[in-house]
Amino acid sequence: MKPALQSWESRELASFFHTFSDLPSLAEAGPTVIERGEGAYVFDNAGRRYLEGNSGLWNMTLGFSEPRLAEVARRQYDSLPGYHTFFGRNSKPAIALAERVLSLAPVPMSRAFFTNSGSEANESVVKLLWMIWAAEGQPQRRKLISRRNAYHGATVMAASLTGKDYVRAFGLPLPEVVMAGCPHAWRFARPGESDDAFAARLATELADLIEAEDPSTIAGFFAEPIMGAGGVLLPPETYFAHVQPVLRRYGIPMIGDEVICGFGRTGKLWGAQCVGQSPDIIVASKSISAGYFPMGAVMLSREMDERASAASRAWEEFPHGFTAGGHPVGCAISLEAIRIIVDEGVLAHVGEIAPGFQRRLSDLASHALVGEARGIGLMGALDLVADKDSKQSFSGALRIGERVAASARARGLIIRPLGSSIVLAPPFILTDGEVEHLFSTLSDVLDDIAAQPDVKAGMSR
Ligand code: PMP
């Protein structure tokens, strides 16, 4: 056999059916095979080191070598390596984790249960809402409102709630889903419209949408406090203050999707605290276990808990759950991750390094390729434009985001292209020096790309 065929890269290409991967780049550059991690860095199988500017998929918030998480996992594997939460059974770590997340919730929450992912958590909420409304004599209340550019997951309903074009590949969204406007003022506010006027208009449009769909058919409204996979889109400061009264007027529950924001990403424990969102149900994942175990959580307010409990009485149970939901090892890891984030100073550390991170990010707004630099806490995005004035994006053929990411990777920095944006979400344990390294690398990358002849030709000035 030829040596090339034995490489991990060629074995990968021959055997692995890729999820969410840019196939032209993969064909050209091949996959990156990551072998180990240390702090905020990962190392590929050739020993090359990369600063993980995205914490994996936003989730490895405590980095790649936190011994305390491995230690609690080991201890839990030794005592009870797996169990479930069906038929009234449970394990101590799952109970303790429910207590802990409830005690930390941004608004009072009554009870919680666990899933293996953010998608499953959102999917579970939809079933919960449908069960509640049906039991309350309103079985026609099945429509879910989401927002353009939202990301809520990859399972059938969670993908339907995702306001991205690509869900059409699957004939989605399901007919129950209706889309409200995206609260990104830089792209969608009208010329001269203030942030507050834009937010007020979105709330009016939401009320119009609800009326047009018939309020008695709406089951719930899903919203990330800050849209993550949409490209780190922060709503106007008064967005939720305008939108929430509309939902309340029609008795529509607000579901806060904290999968990315929750447990520290924004510099506060919850995204809701940054944007004034008052959810009736909260969904979390990712940072809850610092990515060391697949884990999702659903928290219910007292009212939603009581309504769900009443509704499940007709069936003598909530006929829903996942084999590994509330896995004792995942819950033990999550308890420790939350302890490290909240009690061991990591959240405070994020608060300390975030201003520098945001300052370096907004410095890049003056770069020729950058239309908008935006972010909060340790999440940020650069919107790349061919023309700063018209905010015109580059032609897709230039694959500008992929180019930036590939050039960064060649310099030992992993970042993620997302549509016309480049997204940053480094681990919470980053040092000031690593923040500096991240942005000086990124700045060099942008200079290089801007100097490439076809990119130069594609720019208006
Ligand atoms: N909600 C949000 C806001 C997300 O960002 C994601 C994943 N990035 C999900 C839900 C889905 O989570 P998972 O990939 O764990 O299913």
XYZ file of C-alpha atoms and ligand atoms in Angstrom:
477
model
C 0.000 0.000 0.000
C 1.248 3.504 -0.820
C 2.272 5.427 2.323
C -0.081 8.320 1.452
C -3.040 5.994 1.660
C -2.144 5.127 5.234
C -2.275 8.697 6.510
C -5.034 9.624 8.918
C -6.068 12.310 6.425
C -6.625 9.899 3.559
C -8.278 7.341 5.830
C -10.538 10.122 7.021
C -11.487 11.244 3.530
C -12.206 7.678 2.487
C -14.293 6.718 5.506
C -15.854 9.732 7.147
C -19.055 11.321 5.895
C -18.568 14.907 6.977
C -21.056 16.984 8.944
C -21.139 20.764 8.446
C -17.873 20.834 6.478
C -16.945 22.861 3.450
C -16.396 20.117 0.886
C -14.362 22.166 -1.665
C -11.920 23.193 1.101
C -11.801 19.633 2.349
C -10.969 18.339 -1.123
C -8.265 20.974 -1.506
C -6.647 21.129 1.925
C -7.752 17.843 3.461
C -9.104 17.378 6.968
C -7.324 18.483 10.126
C -6.895 15.583 12.496
C -6.668 16.789 16.080
C -4.796 14.532 18.432
C -4.588 16.226 21.795
C -5.254 19.437 23.666
C -3.549 21.590 26.248
C -5.087 24.705 27.774
C -6.579 26.802 24.984
C -4.565 24.925 22.342
C -5.088 21.781 20.291
C -2.392 19.829 18.444
C -2.844 18.014 15.155
C -1.381 14.622 14.311
C 1.742 16.271 12.886
C 2.316 18.029 16.215
C 1.260 21.473 14.946
C -0.238 23.671 17.645
C -3.389 25.767 17.162
C -4.978 28.330 19.412
C -8.628 27.199 19.447
C -10.331 30.511 18.714
C -13.754 28.868 18.760
C -13.444 26.609 21.826
C -14.219 23.728 19.460
C -17.882 24.497 18.799
C -18.199 27.219 21.478
C -18.255 24.499 24.091
C -14.731 23.698 25.367
C -14.890 26.721 27.597
C -12.415 25.428 30.194
C -9.925 24.429 27.519
C -8.629 21.010 26.620
C -6.763 19.799 29.702
C -8.801 20.542 32.833
C -7.747 17.737 35.203
C -10.580 18.329 37.679
C -13.184 17.419 35.042
C -11.351 14.230 34.139
C -11.009 13.396 37.834
C -14.730 13.758 38.667
C -15.558 11.691 35.575
C -13.177 8.962 36.728
C -14.664 8.942 40.220
C -18.201 8.806 38.862
C -17.304 5.981 36.467
C -15.968 4.071 39.453
C -19.186 4.367 41.476
C -22.060 4.542 38.969
C -20.889 4.627 35.344
C -24.315 5.136 33.821
C -27.971 5.346 34.686
C -31.180 6.945 33.491
C -34.044 9.120 34.682
C -37.071 7.101 33.559
C -39.670 5.324 35.734
C -38.984 7.523 38.752
C -35.347 6.507 38.972
C -32.466 8.937 39.160
C -28.913 9.424 40.343
C -27.417 11.832 42.863
C -25.374 13.838 40.298
C -28.501 14.508 38.191
C -30.455 15.703 41.228
C -27.583 17.884 42.411
C -27.140 19.341 38.918
C -30.850 20.204 38.693
C -30.582 22.008 42.046
C -27.432 23.835 40.960
C -28.693 25.097 37.589
C -31.970 26.212 39.165
C -30.107 28.101 41.872
C -28.159 29.969 39.217
C -31.004 30.683 36.770
C -31.315 34.295 35.572
C -35.025 34.370 36.439
C -36.747 32.082 38.965
C -37.007 28.564 37.605
C -38.808 25.652 39.203
C -37.532 22.352 37.840
C -35.087 20.997 35.265
C -34.354 17.924 33.180
C -31.424 16.927 30.992
C -30.765 15.840 27.416
C -27.634 15.001 25.420
C -27.538 18.096 23.230
C -28.971 21.525 22.566
C -31.045 20.193 19.688
C -32.655 17.590 21.899
C -33.350 20.212 24.542
C -35.164 22.444 22.045
C -36.935 19.444 20.549
C -38.062 18.446 24.055
C -39.442 21.931 24.692
C -41.559 21.789 21.528
C -43.112 18.497 22.633
C -43.668 19.909 26.109
C -45.444 22.966 24.695
C -47.622 20.872 22.407
C -48.553 18.575 25.279
C -49.440 21.532 27.503
C -51.602 23.330 24.959
C -53.397 20.142 23.914
C -54.151 19.264 27.546
C -55.447 22.783 28.133
C -57.993 22.402 25.340
C -56.030 24.308 22.715
C -54.622 21.526 20.520
C -54.504 23.969 17.600
C -51.695 25.895 19.322
C -48.844 24.180 17.475
C -47.012 26.965 15.673
C -43.581 28.020 16.836
C -42.106 31.420 16.141
C -38.404 31.644 15.522
C -36.269 34.310 13.857
C -34.290 34.586 10.652
C -30.614 33.713 11.232
C -31.449 31.850 14.453
C -29.747 28.538 15.154
C -31.561 26.067 17.373
C -30.116 22.734 16.268
C -30.001 19.972 13.708
C -32.821 17.564 14.566
C -35.967 17.922 12.479
C -37.812 20.494 14.584
C -34.675 22.229 15.881
C -33.497 22.615 12.270
C -36.941 23.938 11.368
C -36.503 26.591 14.052
C -33.157 27.456 12.472
C -33.513 30.495 10.245
C -30.891 29.494 7.700
C -31.320 28.818 4.005
C -29.680 25.414 4.149
C -32.582 23.816 6.021
C -34.335 23.857 2.648
C -31.951 21.019 1.659
C -34.236 18.835 3.784
C -37.558 20.338 2.723
C -37.661 22.184 6.048
C -38.889 24.094 7.948
C -41.861 22.034 9.040
C -45.089 23.911 8.365
C -45.580 24.725 12.058
C -42.659 27.159 12.080
C -43.025 30.847 11.297
C -40.123 33.279 11.138
C -39.937 36.731 12.680
C -37.329 39.342 11.796
C -33.668 39.186 12.751
C -32.748 41.885 15.294
C -29.391 42.814 13.745
C -29.531 46.578 13.358
C -26.375 46.967 11.235
C -27.920 44.791 8.503
C -31.633 45.234 8.945
C -32.399 48.655 10.445
C -33.620 51.191 7.909
C -31.388 54.146 7.034
C -31.628 56.647 9.870
C -33.649 54.287 12.081
C -32.412 54.318 15.698
C -31.756 51.037 17.483
C -34.812 51.619 19.651
C -37.052 52.467 16.687
C -35.779 49.328 14.929
C -36.578 47.229 18.008
C -40.040 48.798 18.269
C -40.661 48.060 14.579
C -39.632 44.412 15.025
C -42.096 44.137 17.924
C -44.873 45.652 15.796
C -44.018 43.282 12.951
C -44.086 40.390 15.416
C -47.575 41.413 16.582
C -48.672 41.648 12.933
C -47.232 38.208 12.241
C -49.050 36.734 15.250
C -52.320 38.323 14.140
C -51.852 37.114 10.564
C -51.133 33.556 11.744
C -53.972 33.703 14.312
C -52.816 34.116 17.931
C -54.752 31.055 19.037
C -52.446 28.854 16.927
C -49.106 29.954 18.424
C -47.411 27.632 20.953
C -44.177 29.468 21.729
C -41.430 31.889 20.730
C -37.783 30.745 20.604
C -34.947 33.231 20.946
C -31.246 33.101 21.646
C -30.390 36.119 23.817
C -27.542 36.785 21.391
C -27.614 34.862 18.130
C -24.475 32.759 17.997
C -24.303 30.750 14.797
C -26.146 33.563 13.023
C -22.840 35.432 13.388
C -22.834 36.798 16.964
C -25.788 39.104 16.403
C -26.602 41.295 19.394
C -30.127 42.645 19.544
C -30.721 46.351 20.185
C -30.672 47.118 23.908
C -34.468 47.545 24.038
C -35.353 44.611 21.771
C -36.641 42.236 24.440
C -38.339 45.103 26.292
C -40.371 45.710 23.137
C -40.978 42.078 22.181
C -41.881 40.574 25.555
C -45.104 42.573 26.122
C -46.314 41.417 22.702
C -45.793 37.777 23.641
C -47.402 38.311 27.051
C -50.422 39.965 25.432
C -51.042 36.772 23.450
C -50.039 34.336 26.217
C -47.104 33.009 24.195
C -44.264 31.486 26.241
C -40.722 32.793 25.637
C -38.080 30.102 25.303
C -34.561 31.386 25.949
C -31.987 29.340 24.041
C -28.862 29.791 26.163
C -26.966 26.950 24.477
C -24.123 29.290 23.501
C -24.593 32.199 25.907
C -25.280 30.228 29.079
C -22.599 29.600 31.715
C -20.349 32.534 31.045
C -19.781 33.129 27.340
C -21.048 36.704 27.491
C -19.098 37.644 30.626
C -22.277 37.206 32.663
C -23.562 33.787 33.639
C -26.498 34.074 31.225
C -27.186 35.886 27.968
C -30.604 36.833 29.346
C -28.861 39.077 31.895
C -27.136 41.003 29.096
C -30.228 41.656 26.992
C -33.094 41.814 29.510
C -34.757 38.603 28.367
C -37.285 37.000 30.766
C -37.759 33.457 29.524
C -40.462 31.046 30.691
C -38.286 28.111 29.668
C -34.492 28.050 29.420
C -32.462 25.704 27.275
C -28.729 25.259 27.950
C -25.891 23.029 26.751
C -22.229 23.450 25.665
C -20.533 25.300 28.547
C -22.692 23.471 31.123
C -20.214 20.563 30.841
C -17.411 22.659 29.309
C -17.768 20.262 26.387
C -16.371 17.317 28.361
C -19.628 15.354 28.013
C -22.683 15.647 25.714
C -25.187 17.508 27.855
C -28.276 19.651 27.447
C -30.624 21.124 30.028
C -34.207 22.387 30.090
C -35.421 24.588 32.946
C -39.089 25.397 33.523
C -40.558 28.373 35.339
C -43.035 27.640 38.136
C -45.931 28.333 35.774
C -44.587 26.132 32.962
C -43.712 23.407 35.480
C -47.252 23.439 36.894
C -48.845 23.456 33.450
C -46.561 20.650 32.218
C -47.201 18.616 35.360
C -50.957 19.049 34.996
C -50.792 18.128 31.303
C -48.756 14.986 31.926
C -51.327 13.733 34.451
C -53.622 12.759 31.564
C -50.889 10.376 30.354
C -49.744 9.409 33.843
C -46.288 10.552 32.761
C -44.378 12.983 30.546
C -43.953 10.454 27.753
C -40.584 11.728 26.644
C -36.885 11.310 27.510
C -33.532 10.039 26.278
C -31.636 6.940 27.384
C -28.572 8.976 28.332
C -30.381 12.154 29.404
C -29.236 12.987 32.943
C -26.291 10.574 32.648
C -24.578 10.539 36.060
C -21.110 11.012 34.556
C -22.274 13.961 32.435
C -24.034 15.483 35.435
C -20.980 15.014 37.687
C -18.796 16.676 35.051
C -21.304 19.506 34.636
C -21.460 20.116 38.384
C -17.678 20.418 38.441
C -17.552 22.599 35.301
C -20.118 24.964 36.828
C -18.225 24.958 40.119
C -15.000 25.881 38.342
C -16.707 28.582 36.281
C -18.751 30.112 39.093
C -16.863 29.358 42.320
C -13.264 29.115 41.139
C -13.083 32.498 39.466
C -13.355 31.619 35.760
C -16.437 33.795 35.253
C -14.629 36.634 36.978
C -11.618 35.983 34.730
C -13.850 36.271 31.645
C -15.038 39.597 33.033
C -11.403 40.696 33.337
C -10.172 39.696 29.876
C -13.345 40.458 27.913
C -12.816 44.245 27.714
C -9.366 43.724 26.138
C -10.795 41.086 23.809
C -13.583 43.436 22.724
C -11.173 46.373 22.349
C -8.877 44.356 20.054
C -11.910 43.125 18.133
C -13.330 46.597 17.576
C -9.882 47.842 16.506
C -10.291 45.558 13.492
C -13.421 47.466 12.434
C -11.126 49.919 10.648
C -9.619 47.156 8.491
C -10.457 47.420 4.778
C -12.163 43.996 4.760
C -14.312 44.542 7.850
C -17.810 45.992 7.666
C -18.758 45.476 11.281
C -16.876 44.193 14.326
C -19.306 43.151 17.054
C -19.373 41.080 20.166
C -19.836 40.748 23.889
C -17.849 38.916 26.534
C -15.710 36.303 24.845
C -17.713 36.059 21.660
C -17.196 38.206 18.618
C -17.540 38.399 14.862
C -16.102 40.325 11.966
C -18.461 40.874 9.050
C -16.346 40.866 5.911
C -17.483 43.201 3.142
C -16.365 44.128 -0.351
C -17.671 47.654 0.203
C -17.809 49.273 3.609
C -20.415 51.900 2.640
C -22.953 49.685 0.935
C -22.107 46.708 3.237
C -21.970 44.619 0.070
C -20.640 41.127 0.774
C -17.916 39.522 -1.308
C -18.932 37.307 -4.198
C -19.410 33.774 -2.904
C -16.918 32.544 -5.525
C -14.095 34.241 -3.615
C -14.826 32.049 -0.578
C -13.543 34.867 1.562
C -14.433 33.415 4.946
C -12.884 30.062 4.085
C -9.742 31.835 2.919
C -9.420 33.779 6.142
C -9.949 30.625 8.194
C -7.428 28.635 6.108
C -4.804 31.367 6.363
C -5.379 31.593 10.124
C -5.027 27.836 10.422
C -1.715 27.972 8.575
C -0.593 30.459 11.248
C -1.750 28.260 14.106
C -5.134 29.817 14.828
C -8.479 28.067 14.465
C -11.383 30.395 13.674
C -14.633 29.805 11.917
C -16.174 31.308 8.831
C -19.937 31.733 9.166
C -21.585 33.163 6.081
C -19.964 36.517 5.494
C -18.582 36.608 9.040
C -15.606 35.247 10.933
C -16.553 34.127 14.401
C -14.414 34.074 17.537
C -15.302 32.339 20.795
C -12.127 31.306 22.603
C -11.976 29.276 25.822
C -12.674 31.215 29.022
C -9.200 30.391 30.377
C -7.433 32.541 27.782
C -4.672 34.789 29.131
C -4.174 38.414 28.142
C -1.115 37.274 26.179
C -3.206 34.746 24.255
C -5.815 37.418 23.480
C -2.980 39.518 22.066
C -1.632 36.569 20.059
C -5.091 35.794 18.682
C -5.676 39.310 17.406
C -2.197 39.989 16.084
C -2.443 36.738 14.094
C -5.891 37.650 12.846
C -4.762 41.120 11.866
C -1.877 39.650 9.807
C -4.286 37.203 8.189
C -6.672 39.977 7.151
C -3.776 41.990 5.688
C -2.643 38.976 3.672
C -6.086 38.241 2.334
C -6.777 41.888 1.470
C -3.557 41.937 -0.572
C -4.529 38.939 -2.706
C -5.179 40.175 -6.260
C -8.633 38.664 -6.767
C -9.784 39.930 -3.364
C -8.406 43.385 -4.145
C -10.245 43.322 -7.465
C -13.440 42.285 -5.686
C -13.269 45.259 -3.315
C -14.965 48.503 -4.275
C -12.318 50.730 -2.759
N -29.096 26.216 20.120
C -28.067 27.026 19.868
C -28.209 28.480 20.177
C -26.873 26.528 19.326
O -25.863 27.358 19.058
C -26.763 25.149 19.081
C -25.500 24.525 18.534
N -24.483 25.351 18.158
C -27.867 24.332 19.337
C -29.007 24.892 19.875
C -27.819 22.876 19.057
O -27.000 22.222 19.934
P -26.418 20.760 19.586
O -25.457 20.940 18.450
O -25.777 20.347 20.867
O -27.563 19.899 19.238
